[in-house]
Amino acid sequence: MNKKKYGKAAVLNVLIASQLLLAACSSDSEKASSESQKYDPSSKLEVSWMAMLHTPSAPTDVVLDKIEEATNADIQFNWVPAASQEERMTAALASGELTDIVSLNLLSNSSIRQSLKSGMFWEVEKYLDDYDNLKEITEETRAAASIEGKLYGVPFQKDIARSGLLFRKDWLDNLGLKPPATLDEVYEVARAFTEDDPDGNGKDDTVGFGDRNELKYGSFKTLSSYFGTPNGWAVDENGKFTAEFETQAYKDTMEYSRKLYKNGYLDKDFAVTPKNDQMDKFAQGRTGIFTGLVGLTGLMNLAEGIQNEMEIIPVNKIKGPDGEYHIWSEDSGIGGLLAFPKSEVKTEAELKRVLQFVNDLMDKEVFMLMTGGIEGKHYEFDENGAYKILDNDAWQQDVQPFASSRPSDQKHQLKEADPNKQLMKEQIKENAEFAVFDPTFPLESPTASERGTELEKLIIDATIKYIMGEMDEKQFDEEVEKWKKSGGDSMRTEYEEAYKKAEK
């Protein structure tokens, strides 16, 4: 970790240490109460789970039955489509209509943070070391997933930086192009994929960049990190904070995206396109660039039977104007929390049994069920020990939806038989070397907790309008001023004060 990419490493260590100290503080009476309640880990568990669905449809019961058998549980999933998770989760938290386990993936959402801080969910830090898998969650991960030193669920453990660009390699080959290495080369590929008939069908029916109706997981956030934009906020040596959209690099990204859009190299419908439709367009051969390295497998599966000639190459290193690599880190590798509402999990004994269930999800057997399905039916290992899906249709229907609910993507590593899929995994690991972290992630701001999501939407809307040519730079700056007066400056002050305290 160098200072240029991560800020003050020493300060980050202090932040982590201070959070751990707070999280460890509990009274002797609480500890005695904890030890007095017993649970039977062998008892059959009936558990409900509000989980995110990143696929068009929920899974069949084929693999679910095996997961239930391996975990000694009857599982009732309440699937929430990822495209509407923010609205659905906010409504569920407000109404109190929750399940035994709730997947809270958006920890920066104001409503979610407020609910966690309100005492609605169990604190779990003191229990984790009682379980063989959960105890392996590092102190750094626990601290990063905590809010004001309290861990309100089991962290989803993800890779530090999973973003990058996916290109149609067969289209690159058809046009005699190499995978791009600079932003100018990315732009040229987007142009060629739009104007030069990359699929050779003689029709004007392709677009370079496919995209969707969000900045963070669409193309903008990744492109902005290539330009050198801070990840959320930047903090200087004097502890002063600057929001990412107050920087020239952010504006340069807006101008780059605006040019792509104006010339038709960025999907004209991106502002109203959800993730699944973005994936479908790519799989159908209508677009040739996709943002997010982890999307490779899903896109290849969707394309089967439609674009069998499709080849995808992942690219993680795009040089910015400074000649260096930068990629944003998603919440420091924390994909959210598996949280347990006290309204549903009413006693400590019940909590311990549910934690045993989450612990069991991390066993190799269950990990493989949620990743590959049933060996011999959905996947196999070849003679080199590499993992290969046997039946894509069955895998998509029976297995794929479970993957995003695995508590850890890191505990068990699989070698992919497909060289491009293996390259994608290696690039995601390599991203950690030049990841850019959000310095506010371990800090607390009351204004951000109360109104951060609302304020963020103001900037998102302004950015999209600028890209689409519906707003000029002066109007964008006016929206930034509105953000400042509506609470942005208060957030800045609160983050600076929290940062200063952590330094001491």
XYZ file of C-alpha atoms in Angstrom:
504
model
C 0.000 0.000 0.000
C 1.646 3.228 -1.042
C 0.652 6.641 0.214
C -0.294 7.883 -3.236
C -3.018 5.302 -3.699
C -4.196 4.696 -0.186
C -3.693 7.974 1.659
C -1.974 7.727 5.008
C -1.461 4.055 5.721
C -0.806 4.827 9.354
C -4.118 6.611 9.661
C -5.932 3.660 8.105
C -4.319 1.374 10.651
C -5.429 3.692 13.452
C -8.957 3.732 12.064
C -9.034 -0.053 12.015
C -7.531 -0.323 15.475
C -9.992 2.168 16.932
C -12.929 0.339 15.407
C -11.692 -2.975 16.746
C -11.304 -1.498 20.219
C -14.848 -0.150 20.184
C -16.235 -3.401 18.812
C -14.513 -5.417 21.525
C -15.996 -3.392 24.369
C -18.869 -5.217 26.058
C -19.822 -5.511 29.694
C -19.088 -8.549 31.846
C -22.805 -9.004 32.359
C -23.372 -9.287 28.594
C -20.618 -11.885 28.386
C -22.125 -13.856 31.228
C -25.505 -13.740 29.532
C -23.907 -14.933 26.304
C -22.333 -17.913 27.992
C -25.486 -18.830 29.878
C -27.633 -19.393 26.801
C -27.124 -22.665 24.963
C -28.147 -23.818 21.531
C -28.135 -27.151 19.771
C -26.037 -26.882 16.587
C -27.451 -30.194 15.371
C -31.077 -29.037 15.527
C -33.032 -28.636 12.308
C -33.212 -24.941 11.405
C -36.106 -23.196 9.744
C -34.720 -19.977 8.356
C -36.009 -17.212 6.095
C -33.574 -15.152 4.041
C -34.047 -11.905 2.123
C -31.367 -12.258 -0.570
C -30.388 -10.350 -3.695
C -31.222 -11.768 -7.127
C -28.811 -10.800 -9.909
C -30.354 -13.095 -12.525
C -33.631 -12.870 -14.477
C -35.308 -15.589 -12.421
C -35.029 -17.332 -9.052
C -33.322 -20.745 -8.879
C -35.073 -24.088 -8.988
C -35.034 -26.390 -5.961
C -32.499 -28.824 -7.472
C -29.453 -27.355 -5.722
C -31.460 -25.750 -2.920
C -32.393 -29.218 -1.677
C -28.705 -30.146 -1.509
C -27.828 -26.917 0.332
C -30.580 -27.593 2.856
C -29.328 -31.130 3.376
C -25.731 -29.980 3.896
C -26.719 -27.235 6.359
C -29.516 -29.163 8.124
C -31.942 -26.354 7.359
C -35.224 -25.553 5.681
C -34.508 -22.321 3.803
C -37.198 -19.916 2.628
C -35.661 -17.408 0.235
C -37.281 -14.035 -0.316
C -35.528 -12.946 -3.506
C -35.114 -9.211 -4.117
C -34.196 -8.210 -7.719
C -30.878 -6.348 -7.633
C -32.258 -3.607 -9.879
C -34.813 -2.623 -7.222
C -32.908 -3.568 -4.070
C -32.512 -0.012 -2.781
C -36.242 0.709 -2.905
C -37.260 -2.741 -1.658
C -34.811 -2.768 1.245
C -35.707 0.765 2.305
C -39.402 -0.174 2.317
C -38.782 -3.416 4.219
C -36.731 -1.662 6.883
C -39.360 1.044 7.291
C -42.218 -1.454 7.597
C -40.326 -3.993 9.711
C -41.305 -6.779 7.299
C -38.014 -8.651 7.516
C -36.661 -12.196 7.489
C -34.308 -14.100 9.815
C -31.373 -13.194 7.557
C -31.266 -9.990 5.541
C -28.627 -9.373 2.876
C -27.690 -5.712 3.252
C -25.439 -4.998 0.285
C -25.686 -1.194 0.240
C -23.958 -0.154 3.443
C -23.613 3.437 2.262
C -27.401 3.785 1.928
C -28.718 6.245 4.516
C -31.751 4.162 5.526
C -29.682 1.010 5.942
C -27.037 2.740 8.067
C -29.692 4.343 10.245
C -31.419 0.988 10.739
C -28.174 -0.695 11.716
C -27.286 2.049 14.195
C -30.792 2.007 15.675
C -30.263 -1.380 17.313
C -32.649 -3.186 14.959
C -30.040 -5.894 14.250
C -27.860 -8.086 16.443
C -24.216 -7.227 17.041
C -22.216 -10.340 16.172
C -18.547 -9.525 16.779
C -18.278 -11.430 20.073
C -19.747 -14.624 18.591
C -17.643 -15.090 15.452
C -14.673 -16.810 17.062
C -16.933 -19.645 18.259
C -17.281 -20.973 14.684
C -14.563 -22.619 12.607
C -15.192 -20.617 9.423
C -16.416 -17.325 10.845
C -13.400 -17.031 13.140
C -11.196 -16.784 10.022
C -12.737 -13.416 9.086
C -9.787 -11.093 9.604
C -9.750 -8.247 12.089
C -9.264 -5.823 9.195
C -12.397 -7.125 7.475
C -14.414 -6.973 10.683
C -13.284 -3.403 11.287
C -14.001 -2.298 7.728
C -17.531 -3.734 7.944
C -18.267 -2.108 11.309
C -20.222 1.072 11.931
C -18.865 3.134 14.808
C -17.006 0.069 16.015
C -20.007 -2.264 15.985
C -20.390 -5.207 13.634
C -24.070 -5.714 12.848
C -23.754 -8.845 10.734
C -21.432 -11.298 9.014
C -19.471 -9.460 6.286
C -19.756 -10.568 2.686
C -16.078 -11.043 1.812
C -15.327 -9.912 -1.730
C -12.209 -9.103 -3.695
C -10.922 -5.581 -3.140
C -11.426 -4.305 -6.694
C -13.423 -6.271 -9.238
C -13.955 -3.723 -11.965
C -12.460 -3.508 -15.429
C -13.691 -3.757 -19.014
C -14.807 -6.748 -21.075
C -14.377 -6.617 -24.854
C -15.662 -8.808 -27.673
C -12.349 -10.394 -28.645
C -13.793 -11.812 -31.869
C -14.832 -8.279 -32.867
C -11.363 -6.965 -32.076
C -9.893 -9.724 -34.250
C -12.331 -9.016 -37.087
C -11.246 -5.367 -37.134
C -7.542 -6.051 -36.635
C -7.513 -4.298 -33.267
C -5.647 -5.156 -30.086
C -7.154 -4.933 -26.588
C -6.855 -1.263 -25.577
C -4.351 -0.071 -23.000
C -5.178 3.664 -22.836
C -8.333 5.770 -22.670
C -7.762 6.975 -26.239
C -7.560 3.362 -27.411
C -10.754 2.501 -25.490
C -12.493 5.358 -27.311
C -11.224 4.112 -30.678
C -12.494 0.586 -29.962
C -15.901 2.011 -28.986
C -15.953 3.954 -32.270
C -14.889 0.954 -34.354
C -17.397 -1.353 -32.654
C -20.097 1.169 -33.609
C -19.086 2.279 -37.101
C -16.921 -0.435 -38.679
C -19.326 -3.408 -38.762
C -17.425 -5.585 -36.249
C -19.737 -8.588 -36.715
C -19.438 -8.427 -40.524
C -23.168 -8.634 -41.239
C -23.239 -5.503 -43.363
C -25.709 -3.762 -41.051
C -25.443 -0.694 -38.816
C -26.669 -2.546 -35.730
C -23.871 -2.472 -33.145
C -22.793 -0.028 -30.422
C -19.477 0.115 -28.617
C -20.335 0.655 -24.958
C -23.313 -1.118 -23.476
C -24.283 0.566 -20.220
C -26.963 0.805 -17.565
C -28.909 3.257 -15.426
C -26.347 3.795 -12.681
C -22.940 5.406 -12.433
C -21.311 3.140 -9.864
C -21.651 -0.209 -11.625
C -22.052 1.183 -15.118
C -19.149 2.477 -17.167
C -18.774 5.876 -15.508
C -17.222 4.891 -12.163
C -14.624 2.673 -13.811
C -13.773 5.228 -16.496
C -13.496 7.928 -13.832
C -11.024 5.853 -11.838
C -8.906 5.500 -15.000
C -8.941 9.302 -15.258
C -7.622 9.482 -11.677
C -10.835 10.541 -9.961
C -10.877 9.872 -6.193
C -13.087 7.049 -4.965
C -15.935 8.977 -3.370
C -13.699 11.453 -1.572
C -10.067 12.508 -1.518
C -8.217 13.571 1.624
C -5.052 15.671 1.479
C -2.082 15.797 3.839
C -3.856 18.428 5.954
C -6.906 16.226 6.453
C -9.103 18.284 4.109
C -11.740 16.365 2.137
C -12.771 16.891 -1.484
C -15.764 15.125 -3.067
C -14.936 13.208 -6.255
C -17.242 15.370 -8.395
C -15.413 18.505 -7.293
C -12.283 17.348 -9.139
C -11.183 18.024 -12.700
C -10.744 14.282 -13.291
C -14.486 13.752 -12.672
C -15.333 16.498 -15.149
C -12.898 15.001 -17.664
C -14.751 11.705 -17.337
C -18.085 13.438 -17.882
C -16.716 15.067 -21.034
C -15.311 11.731 -22.275
C -18.646 9.974 -21.656
C -20.566 12.871 -23.227
C -18.479 12.554 -26.394
C -19.105 8.797 -26.483
C -22.831 9.405 -26.078
C -23.065 12.227 -28.617
C -21.337 10.164 -31.304
C -23.437 7.066 -30.613
C -20.589 4.994 -29.179
C -22.402 4.726 -25.817
C -25.846 3.094 -25.709
C -28.399 5.885 -26.235
C -30.798 4.147 -23.813
C -28.303 3.661 -20.984
C -30.190 5.951 -18.573
C -33.251 3.660 -18.624
C -31.485 0.308 -19.075
C -31.337 -2.072 -16.075
C -28.466 -4.521 -15.603
C -30.253 -7.556 -17.057
C -31.122 -5.691 -20.253
C -27.534 -4.447 -20.516
C -26.339 -8.057 -20.316
C -28.917 -9.217 -22.847
C -27.808 -6.593 -25.381
C -24.214 -7.764 -25.089
C -25.164 -11.433 -25.322
C -27.290 -10.715 -28.400
C -24.386 -9.055 -30.209
C -25.756 -5.513 -30.027
C -22.938 -4.079 -27.880
C -19.260 -4.955 -27.583
C -17.944 -3.426 -24.330
C -19.194 -4.315 -20.844
C -18.062 -2.892 -17.507
C -17.248 -5.276 -14.653
C -14.825 -8.183 -14.910
C -17.045 -10.526 -12.908
C -19.721 -10.327 -15.613
C -17.725 -12.518 -17.998
C -19.199 -15.879 -17.026
C -22.786 -14.644 -17.032
C -22.384 -13.033 -20.446
C -20.864 -16.158 -21.981
C -23.708 -18.252 -20.612
C -26.342 -15.853 -21.911
C -24.733 -15.868 -25.365
C -24.807 -19.645 -25.703
C -27.084 -20.590 -28.576
C -27.305 -16.943 -29.700
C -23.707 -15.855 -30.270
C -21.761 -19.113 -30.120
C -18.830 -17.458 -31.853
C -18.516 -14.920 -29.030
C -15.137 -14.552 -27.355
C -14.638 -12.131 -24.473
C -11.318 -10.788 -23.254
C -11.053 -9.041 -19.853
C -8.883 -5.934 -19.523
C -8.034 -4.482 -16.128
C -5.150 -2.146 -16.916
C -6.096 1.051 -18.729
C -3.561 3.844 -18.332
C -4.916 7.202 -17.275
C -3.694 10.661 -18.383
C -0.903 10.374 -15.778
C 0.337 7.161 -17.382
C -0.562 5.064 -14.350
C -3.240 2.518 -13.442
C -6.055 3.241 -11.010
C -9.177 1.241 -10.214
C -11.789 1.982 -7.573
C -12.285 -0.381 -4.657
C -15.832 -1.347 -3.807
C -16.256 -0.758 -0.067
C -12.752 -2.046 0.747
C -13.747 -5.570 -0.285
C -16.851 -5.651 1.908
C -19.899 -6.694 -0.116
C -22.324 -5.862 2.670
C -23.623 -7.781 5.663
C -25.690 -10.831 6.417
C -27.685 -9.192 9.186
C -30.073 -10.672 11.736
C -33.057 -8.555 12.867
C -33.984 -8.864 16.531
C -37.653 -8.862 15.541
C -37.183 -12.238 13.815
C -34.204 -13.792 15.619
C -35.514 -13.162 19.103
C -33.033 -14.871 21.438
C -29.311 -15.324 21.671
C -29.769 -19.080 21.311
C -31.610 -18.515 18.011
C -28.867 -16.161 16.855
C -26.199 -18.745 17.575
C -28.062 -21.363 15.533
C -28.431 -18.959 12.580
C -24.731 -18.092 12.827
C -23.979 -21.820 12.693
C -25.971 -21.932 9.452
C -23.980 -19.020 7.958
C -20.781 -20.722 9.104
C -21.855 -23.909 7.320
C -22.453 -21.965 4.098
C -18.693 -21.374 4.035
C -17.820 -25.091 4.060
C -16.261 -26.321 0.791
C -19.229 -28.610 0.065
C -21.795 -25.802 0.299
C -19.522 -23.311 -1.450
C -19.331 -25.666 -4.429
C -23.103 -26.149 -4.424
C -23.636 -22.371 -4.526
C -20.876 -21.897 -7.107
C -20.959 -24.880 -9.437
C -23.960 -26.940 -8.387
C -23.837 -30.728 -8.380
C -20.613 -32.333 -9.565
C -21.158 -34.473 -12.650
C -24.448 -32.740 -13.429
C -23.581 -29.042 -13.515
C -19.772 -29.054 -13.413
C -16.645 -31.187 -13.381
C -12.927 -30.869 -12.704
C -10.676 -31.737 -15.648
C -7.414 -33.673 -15.525
C -5.580 -30.501 -14.489
C -7.940 -29.831 -11.605
C -9.598 -26.945 -13.449
C -13.293 -26.203 -12.947
C -15.663 -26.389 -15.931
C -19.427 -25.983 -16.254
C -21.000 -28.924 -18.071
C -24.529 -27.696 -18.758
C -24.922 -23.933 -18.949
C -28.721 -23.974 -19.138
C -29.054 -26.163 -16.053
C -26.373 -24.168 -14.238
C -28.164 -20.879 -14.906
C -31.510 -22.238 -13.733
C -30.346 -24.257 -10.730
C -27.144 -22.598 -9.482
C -26.218 -19.134 -10.712
C -28.641 -17.124 -8.507
C -27.034 -18.531 -5.352
C -23.530 -17.248 -6.161
C -24.129 -13.684 -4.959
C -25.280 -14.986 -1.563
C -22.060 -16.796 -0.710
C -20.644 -15.245 2.476
C -17.134 -15.401 1.038
C -15.743 -15.394 -2.488
C -12.229 -15.788 -1.133
C -12.169 -18.807 1.167
C -12.119 -21.373 -1.649
C -10.331 -20.654 -4.931
C -11.102 -22.505 -8.159
C -8.924 -22.739 -11.236
C -10.981 -22.146 -14.377
C -10.644 -24.411 -17.414
C -11.585 -21.482 -19.684
C -8.378 -19.419 -20.100
C -10.249 -16.100 -20.355
C -12.205 -16.822 -17.181
C -8.966 -17.699 -15.414
C -7.404 -14.497 -16.755
C -10.358 -12.544 -15.360
C -9.774 -14.023 -11.893
C -6.080 -13.226 -12.051
C -6.805 -9.645 -13.109
C -9.201 -9.154 -10.205
C -6.470 -10.277 -7.809
C -3.976 -8.007 -9.563
C -6.339 -5.028 -9.185
C -5.530 -4.940 -5.483
C -2.093 -3.555 -6.357
C -3.511 -0.326 -7.762
C -6.863 -0.082 -6.006
C -8.121 3.321 -4.861
C -10.000 3.285 -1.546
C -12.727 5.590 -0.274
C -11.194 7.252 2.818
C -14.650 7.838 4.329
C -15.580 4.143 4.418
C -14.464 3.594 8.054
C -15.621 7.087 9.115
C -19.016 8.220 10.348
C -20.969 11.298 9.275
C -24.425 11.899 10.795
C -25.454 13.889 7.727
C -24.344 11.089 5.389
C -26.278 8.559 7.476
C -29.405 10.696 7.399
C -29.353 12.221 3.915
C -26.355 10.854 2.052
C -28.373 8.810 -0.442
C -30.655 11.730 -1.233
C -27.687 14.041 -1.779
C -25.882 11.454 -3.887
C -28.910 11.175 -6.175
C -28.717 14.906 -6.879
C -25.189 14.496 -8.274
C -26.025 11.269 -10.117
C -28.918 12.942 -11.914
C -26.776 15.951 -12.808
C -23.975 13.735 -14.133
C -26.331 11.724 -16.325
C -27.909 14.893 -17.691
C -24.472 16.285 -18.512
C -23.491 13.095 -20.342
C -26.722 13.237 -22.351
C -26.172 16.880 -23.267
C -29.103 18.120 -21.204
C -26.911 20.206 -18.899
C -23.792 22.333 -19.390
C -20.832 22.752 -17.043
C -22.239 25.888 -15.416
C -25.502 24.108 -14.623
C -23.595 21.104 -13.259
C -21.590 23.425 -10.989
C -24.872 24.918 -9.764
C -26.035 21.424 -8.780
C -22.775 20.901 -6.885
C -23.395 24.174 -5.023
C -26.894 22.961 -4.206
C -25.348 19.715 -2.883
C -22.978 21.709 -0.673
C -25.730 23.866 0.818
C -28.106 20.913 1.274
C -25.685 18.968 3.448
C -22.585 18.268 1.402
C -20.470 20.770 3.298
C -21.776 19.347 6.583
C -20.666 15.876 5.493
C -17.253 17.245 4.591
C -16.848 18.850 8.033
C -18.005 15.710 9.836
C -15.641 13.484 7.874
C -12.755 15.840 8.560
C -13.514 15.821 12.282
C -13.811 12.018 12.356
C -10.567 11.684 10.419
C -8.788 14.049 12.801
C -9.974 12.046 15.824
C -8.744 8.817 14.243
C -5.286 10.343 13.746
C -4.866 11.034 17.455
